[in-house]
Short mmCIF file of C-alpha atoms in Angstrom, two decimals:
data_model
loop_
_atom_site.label_atom_id
_atom_site.label_comp_id
_atom_site.label_asym_id
_atom_site.label_seq_id
_atom_site.Cartn_x
_atom_site.Cartn_y
_atom_site.Cartn_z
CA MET A 1 -124.19 -63.28 -90.86
CA ALA A 2 -127.64 -62.57 -89.43
CA PRO A 3 -127.77 -62.16 -85.62
CA GLY A 4 -130.25 -65.03 -85.36
CA ASN A 5 -127.74 -67.44 -86.88
CA LEU A 6 -124.91 -66.67 -84.45
CA THR A 7 -123.77 -69.45 -82.12
CA LEU A 8 -121.93 -67.96 -79.16
CA VAL A 9 -118.85 -69.80 -77.93
CA THR A 10 -119.10 -71.23 -74.39
CA GLU A 11 -115.79 -73.12 -74.42
CA PHE A 12 -112.50 -73.08 -76.27
CA ILE A 13 -110.22 -75.83 -77.55
CA LEU A 14 -106.49 -75.37 -76.97
CA MET A 15 -104.33 -76.84 -79.74
CA GLY A 16 -101.30 -76.94 -77.43
CA VAL A 17 -97.60 -76.77 -78.22
CA SER A 18 -97.96 -79.44 -80.90
CA ASP A 19 -100.91 -81.30 -82.41
CA ARG A 20 -98.83 -84.38 -83.29
CA PRO A 21 -100.12 -87.34 -81.19
CA GLU A 22 -96.73 -89.07 -80.92
CA LEU A 23 -95.23 -85.98 -79.21
CA GLN A 24 -97.83 -85.57 -76.47
CA ILE A 25 -96.30 -87.97 -73.90
CA PRO A 26 -92.65 -86.88 -74.47
CA LEU A 27 -93.70 -83.21 -74.24
CA PHE A 28 -95.67 -83.98 -71.06
CA PHE A 29 -92.53 -85.27 -69.33
CA VAL A 30 -90.36 -82.41 -70.65
CA PHE A 31 -92.71 -79.75 -69.30
CA LEU A 32 -93.36 -81.71 -66.10
CA VAL A 33 -89.61 -81.55 -65.38
CA ILE A 34 -89.53 -77.84 -66.24
CA TYR A 35 -92.49 -77.11 -63.95
CA GLY A 36 -91.03 -79.28 -61.17
CA LEU A 37 -87.70 -77.42 -61.33
CA THR A 38 -89.58 -74.10 -61.38
CA MET A 39 -91.54 -75.04 -58.25
CA ALA A 40 -88.46 -76.32 -56.41
CA GLY A 41 -86.21 -73.40 -57.38
CA ASN A 42 -88.64 -70.59 -56.66
CA LEU A 43 -89.93 -72.13 -53.42
CA GLY A 44 -86.28 -72.49 -52.41
CA ILE A 45 -85.60 -68.79 -53.08
CA ILE A 46 -88.77 -67.79 -51.20
CA THR A 47 -87.82 -69.98 -48.22
CA LEU A 48 -84.17 -68.85 -48.03
CA THR A 49 -84.95 -65.14 -48.33
CA SER A 50 -87.67 -65.49 -45.68
CA VAL A 51 -85.81 -67.46 -42.98
CA ASP A 52 -82.12 -66.52 -43.39
CA SER A 53 -81.10 -63.49 -41.33
CA GLN A 54 -78.29 -62.60 -43.78
CA LEU A 55 -80.76 -62.16 -46.65
CA GLN A 56 -83.04 -59.58 -45.00
CA THR A 57 -82.07 -56.72 -47.34
CA PRO A 58 -84.07 -54.86 -50.01
CA MET A 59 -82.29 -56.77 -52.79
CA TYR A 60 -83.46 -60.13 -51.45
CA PHE A 61 -86.88 -58.76 -50.54
CA PHE A 62 -87.42 -57.96 -54.23
CA LEU A 63 -85.88 -61.30 -55.25
CA ARG A 64 -88.40 -63.10 -53.02
CA HIS A 65 -91.28 -61.34 -54.75
CA LEU A 66 -89.79 -62.07 -58.19
CA ALA A 67 -89.77 -65.76 -57.19
CA ILE A 68 -93.42 -65.49 -56.06
CA ILE A 69 -94.32 -63.91 -59.41
CA ASN A 70 -92.39 -66.56 -61.39
CA LEU A 71 -94.10 -69.30 -59.42
CA GLY A 72 -97.52 -67.74 -60.04
CA ASP A 73 -96.87 -67.15 -63.74
CA SER A 74 -95.88 -70.75 -64.43
CA THR A 75 -98.68 -72.13 -62.23
CA VAL A 76 -101.30 -70.20 -64.21
CA ILE A 77 -100.05 -71.91 -67.39
CA ALA A 78 -98.38 -75.27 -66.64
CA PRO A 79 -101.04 -77.43 -64.87
CA LYS A 80 -103.65 -76.96 -67.61
CA MET A 81 -100.99 -77.45 -70.25
CA LEU A 82 -99.82 -80.73 -68.65
CA ILE A 83 -103.39 -82.04 -68.37
CA ASN A 84 -104.02 -81.29 -72.05
CA PHE A 85 -101.04 -83.45 -73.06
CA LEU A 86 -102.85 -86.46 -71.54
CA VAL A 87 -106.45 -85.93 -72.68
CA GLN A 88 -108.13 -86.16 -76.07
CA LYS A 89 -110.53 -83.26 -75.53
CA LYS A 90 -108.37 -80.21 -74.81
CA THR A 91 -111.19 -77.87 -73.83
CA THR A 92 -111.33 -74.94 -71.45
CA SER A 93 -114.50 -73.13 -70.43
CA TYR A 94 -115.15 -69.52 -71.39
CA TYR A 95 -114.68 -68.26 -67.81
CA GLU A 96 -111.69 -70.51 -67.13
CA CYS A 97 -110.05 -69.06 -70.24
CA ALA A 98 -110.79 -65.50 -69.08
CA THR A 99 -109.36 -66.26 -65.63
CA GLN A 100 -106.20 -67.76 -67.09
CA LEU A 101 -105.64 -64.71 -69.32
CA GLY A 102 -106.20 -62.35 -66.38
CA GLY A 103 -103.78 -64.32 -64.19
CA PHE A 104 -101.14 -64.45 -66.92
CA LEU A 105 -101.36 -60.67 -67.49
CA PHE A 106 -101.21 -59.98 -63.75
CA PHE A 107 -97.99 -61.95 -63.28
CA ILE A 108 -96.24 -60.96 -66.53
CA VAL A 109 -96.84 -57.22 -65.92
CA ALA A 110 -95.76 -57.61 -62.29
CA GLU A 111 -92.55 -59.31 -63.48
CA VAL A 112 -91.74 -56.52 -65.93
CA LEU A 113 -92.15 -53.91 -63.18
CA THR A 114 -90.30 -55.96 -60.54
CA LEU A 115 -87.25 -56.30 -62.79
CA ALA A 116 -87.28 -52.50 -63.24
CA VAL A 117 -87.57 -51.98 -59.46
CA MET A 118 -84.67 -54.41 -58.88
CA ALA A 119 -82.53 -52.46 -61.38
CA TYR A 120 -83.32 -49.21 -59.52
CA ASP A 121 -82.42 -50.93 -56.22
CA ARG A 122 -78.99 -51.91 -57.61
CA TYR A 123 -78.51 -48.37 -58.96
CA VAL A 124 -79.09 -46.83 -55.53
CA ALA A 125 -76.93 -49.46 -53.79
CA ILE A 126 -73.91 -48.84 -56.05
CA CYS A 127 -74.25 -45.19 -57.06
CA ASN A 128 -75.60 -43.79 -53.75
CA PRO A 129 -74.59 -46.31 -51.07
CA LEU A 130 -74.75 -43.79 -48.20
CA LEU A 131 -78.41 -43.06 -48.96
CA TYR A 132 -79.34 -46.66 -49.69
CA MET A 133 -81.21 -47.50 -46.47
CA VAL A 134 -83.03 -44.17 -46.65
CA VAL A 135 -84.05 -44.29 -50.32
CA VAL A 136 -84.83 -48.03 -50.26
CA SER A 137 -86.26 -48.29 -46.75
CA PRO A 138 -88.53 -51.22 -45.73
CA GLN A 139 -91.55 -48.93 -46.12
CA ILE A 140 -90.49 -47.90 -49.64
CA CYS A 141 -89.83 -51.54 -50.57
CA LEU A 142 -93.30 -52.55 -49.39
CA LEU A 143 -94.86 -49.61 -51.26
CA LEU A 144 -93.05 -50.46 -54.53
CA VAL A 145 -94.06 -54.13 -54.36
CA SER A 146 -97.67 -53.24 -53.46
CA LEU A 147 -97.91 -50.81 -56.40
CA THR A 148 -96.41 -53.46 -58.69
CA TYR A 149 -99.05 -56.01 -57.69
CA LEU A 150 -101.85 -53.44 -57.83
CA TYR A 151 -100.87 -52.27 -61.31
CA GLY A 152 -100.48 -55.85 -62.54
CA PHE A 153 -103.91 -56.75 -61.13
CA SER A 154 -105.51 -53.67 -62.73
CA THR A 155 -103.94 -54.47 -66.10
CA GLY A 156 -105.11 -58.08 -65.90
CA ILE A 157 -108.70 -57.03 -65.11
CA VAL A 158 -108.95 -54.25 -67.72
CA VAL A 159 -107.29 -56.07 -70.63
CA SER A 160 -109.00 -59.43 -70.04
CA TYR A 161 -112.36 -57.61 -69.78
CA CYS A 162 -111.68 -55.90 -73.13
CA ILE A 163 -110.79 -59.22 -74.77
CA PHE A 164 -113.78 -61.12 -73.37
CA SER A 165 -116.28 -58.32 -74.01
CA LEU A 166 -115.90 -59.28 -77.69
CA SER A 167 -118.20 -61.81 -79.32
CA TYR A 168 -116.83 -65.26 -80.19
CA CYS A 169 -119.22 -66.89 -82.58
CA SER A 170 -117.24 -68.79 -85.20
CA SER A 171 -114.28 -71.07 -84.51
CA ASN A 172 -113.42 -71.85 -80.89
CA VAL A 173 -110.03 -73.46 -81.60
CA ILE A 174 -107.15 -71.47 -80.05
CA ASN A 175 -103.83 -72.08 -81.79
CA HIS A 176 -101.89 -71.88 -78.54
CA PHE A 177 -101.24 -73.80 -75.31
CA PHE A 178 -103.00 -71.19 -73.15
CA CYS A 179 -105.53 -68.40 -73.53
CA ASP A 180 -103.34 -65.61 -74.93
CA ILE A 181 -104.47 -62.29 -76.38
CA VAL A 182 -103.49 -62.56 -80.06
CA PRO A 183 -104.99 -66.03 -80.71
CA LEU A 184 -108.22 -64.93 -79.01
CA LEU A 185 -108.46 -61.74 -81.06
CA THR A 186 -108.12 -63.76 -84.28
CA LEU A 187 -111.22 -65.79 -83.29
CA SER A 188 -113.49 -62.83 -82.53
CA CYS A 189 -116.29 -61.90 -84.90
CA SER A 190 -116.52 -58.37 -83.38
CA ASP A 191 -114.59 -55.24 -84.30
CA THR A 192 -111.24 -55.68 -82.50
CA TYR A 193 -109.86 -52.16 -83.08
CA LEU A 194 -110.51 -50.86 -79.54
CA PRO A 195 -109.14 -53.89 -77.61
CA GLU A 196 -106.16 -54.11 -79.97
CA THR A 197 -105.42 -50.42 -79.33
CA ILE A 198 -105.73 -50.84 -75.56
CA VAL A 199 -103.48 -53.92 -75.60
CA PHE A 200 -100.88 -52.18 -77.77
CA ILE A 201 -100.77 -49.03 -75.62
CA SER A 202 -100.62 -51.05 -72.40
CA ALA A 203 -97.89 -53.42 -73.65
CA ALA A 204 -95.81 -50.64 -75.22
CA THR A 205 -96.06 -48.43 -72.12
CA ASN A 206 -95.13 -51.22 -69.71
CA LEU A 207 -92.26 -52.51 -71.82
CA ILE A 208 -90.76 -49.16 -72.83
CA LEU A 209 -90.96 -47.48 -69.40
CA SER A 210 -89.54 -50.49 -67.57
CA LEU A 211 -86.81 -50.91 -70.19
CA ILE A 212 -85.87 -47.22 -69.83
CA ILE A 213 -85.55 -47.65 -66.05
CA VAL A 214 -83.39 -50.75 -66.50
CA VAL A 215 -81.14 -49.22 -69.19
CA VAL A 216 -80.66 -45.89 -67.36
CA SER A 217 -79.99 -47.67 -64.06
CA TYR A 218 -77.38 -49.99 -65.53
CA PHE A 219 -75.80 -47.24 -67.60
CA ASN A 220 -75.16 -45.29 -64.38
CA ILE A 221 -74.06 -48.46 -62.58
CA VAL A 222 -71.46 -49.21 -65.27
CA LEU A 223 -70.17 -45.62 -65.10
CA SER A 224 -69.87 -45.85 -61.31
CA ILE A 225 -68.05 -49.18 -61.50
CA LEU A 226 -65.59 -47.81 -64.08
CA ARG A 227 -64.84 -44.83 -61.80
CA MET A 228 -63.90 -47.09 -58.88
CA ARG A 229 -60.17 -47.11 -58.21
CA SER A 230 -60.10 -50.46 -56.44
CA SER A 231 -60.25 -53.54 -58.66
CA GLU A 232 -61.68 -55.44 -55.69
CA GLY A 233 -64.43 -52.83 -55.38
CA ARG A 234 -65.24 -53.08 -59.08
CA LYS A 235 -65.38 -56.86 -58.86
CA LYS A 236 -67.68 -56.79 -55.82
CA ALA A 237 -69.99 -54.17 -57.37
CA PHE A 238 -70.23 -56.12 -60.61
CA SER A 239 -70.92 -59.42 -58.81
CA THR A 240 -73.95 -57.91 -57.03
CA CYS A 241 -75.45 -56.96 -60.41
CA ALA A 242 -74.38 -59.85 -62.61
CA SER A 243 -77.29 -62.16 -61.74
CA HIS A 244 -79.91 -59.49 -62.27
CA MET A 245 -78.29 -58.33 -65.52
CA MET A 246 -78.42 -61.90 -66.83
CA ALA A 247 -82.07 -62.36 -65.82
CA VAL A 248 -83.02 -58.99 -67.37
CA THR A 249 -81.18 -59.79 -70.61
CA VAL A 250 -82.93 -63.16 -71.01
CA PHE A 251 -86.40 -61.78 -70.17
CA TYR A 252 -86.31 -58.55 -72.19
CA GLY A 253 -84.46 -60.25 -75.04
CA THR A 254 -87.34 -62.72 -75.40
CA LEU A 255 -89.99 -59.98 -75.28
CA LEU A 256 -88.15 -57.74 -77.73
CA PHE A 257 -87.65 -60.66 -80.12
CA MET A 258 -91.36 -61.33 -79.95
CA TYR A 259 -92.64 -57.76 -80.36
CA LEU A 260 -90.01 -56.18 -82.63
CA GLN A 261 -89.94 -58.81 -85.37
CA PRO A 262 -91.37 -57.69 -88.75
CA GLN A 263 -95.08 -58.31 -89.14
CA THR A 264 -94.40 -60.38 -92.28
CA ASN A 265 -92.34 -62.82 -90.19
CA TYR A 266 -94.90 -63.13 -87.39
CA SER A 267 -96.68 -66.44 -86.88
CA LEU A 268 -98.60 -68.02 -84.03
CA ASP A 269 -96.06 -70.87 -83.97
CA THR A 270 -93.26 -68.36 -83.31
CA ASP A 271 -95.47 -66.77 -80.67
CA LYS A 272 -95.90 -70.16 -78.99
CA ILE A 273 -92.14 -70.75 -78.83
CA ALA A 274 -91.52 -67.32 -77.31
CA SER A 275 -94.41 -67.85 -74.88
CA VAL A 276 -92.96 -71.18 -73.72
CA PHE A 277 -89.74 -69.34 -72.98
CA TYR A 278 -91.07 -66.42 -70.90
CA THR A 279 -93.91 -68.28 -69.14
CA LEU A 280 -92.13 -71.56 -68.33
CA VAL A 281 -88.41 -71.56 -69.12
CA ILE A 282 -87.45 -68.17 -67.63
CA PRO A 283 -89.26 -68.87 -64.30
CA MET A 284 -87.22 -72.09 -64.15
CA LEU A 285 -83.92 -70.33 -65.00
CA ASN A 286 -84.23 -67.36 -62.64
CA PRO A 287 -83.63 -69.31 -59.39
CA MET A 288 -80.59 -70.97 -61.00
CA ILE A 289 -79.22 -67.63 -62.19
CA TYR A 290 -79.66 -65.98 -58.80
CA SER A 291 -78.33 -68.92 -56.79
CA LEU A 292 -75.43 -70.18 -58.91
CA ARG A 293 -73.93 -66.69 -59.37
CA ASN A 294 -74.68 -65.38 -55.88
CA LYS A 295 -72.37 -66.21 -52.95
CA ASP A 296 -74.91 -64.97 -50.36
CA VAL A 297 -77.64 -67.29 -51.63
CA LYS A 298 -75.26 -70.26 -51.83
CA ALA A 299 -74.04 -69.55 -48.27
CA ALA A 300 -77.64 -69.24 -47.06
CA LEU A 301 -78.49 -72.58 -48.69
CA GLN A 302 -75.55 -74.24 -46.93
CA ARG A 303 -76.65 -72.79 -43.57
CA PHE A 304 -80.23 -73.91 -44.18
CA LEU A 305 -79.18 -77.47 -45.07
CA THR A 306 -76.81 -77.65 -42.07
CA ILE A 307 -79.53 -76.49 -39.65
CA SER A 308 -82.06 -78.87 -41.25
CA CYS A 309 -79.67 -81.85 -40.96
CA TYR A 310 -78.86 -80.95 -37.34
CA SER A 311 -82.56 -80.69 -36.51
CA LEU A 312 -83.27 -84.08 -38.07
CA LYS A 313 -80.40 -85.69 -36.11
CA SER A 314 -81.72 -84.13 -32.89
CA VAL A 315 -85.13 -85.70 -33.49
#
């Protein structure tokens, strides 16, 4: 096509989860409930781990930041998605789309790294308990979280810049419910080799390195638990890791399903289902996983509710 005939895209149209009109209202209420539970659960975790004196440990410091990340990840996606269920014209501006992609990448990369950091924290706590407060000191915790956010922010800026430095001059219809990388690359009329390479290297590096940290940490944790002579000690050690192991399994299982499936089986519809899971469902499940299987969090919730009720009666 001659350069003079190109029409540059200034906005995109999001097809959403489904293009069937009769499903828009039911899906709106389903995802409204999911987002509401996500907000309530993660804000609850953030509040409890901030105000309860019994939860001022590295484990709950990292859990608080995981809740912040989950809240941010779903908030980048859900409000626009909910609005699009109710409107006929499901458009998003060029810069709004770029911002959403950057925000999504920031939070998803930060979550991958935070789960790896939490696995390392559990490894030190169980395998080297005498050195725990030295190796995972408040300063180290703050440094690890800061580096996680900084790396996530850098990845979001670099990758979204690569994607939106391409030219979009044909279709502007994104077969997705948010501005994701693969659907955007399929719309570009530029050579996508360089951004595809950068995205692949970045995703593979983040996923593989974090997965190695998680697997090695839990391999050593399991060995340490098996060496314990006391059944009570084994039970206590396992209970401190069970919630995180469940969250890690759900999160990495979804990502591995998405990225390791054969190319012949890949479709954007499958991508949408997996994306719903790790951007909306997992952030909703994590607070439930960490609260329902954690005695400390349940005890902190009871204390918080008791103090709140007492305060209200005093007023």
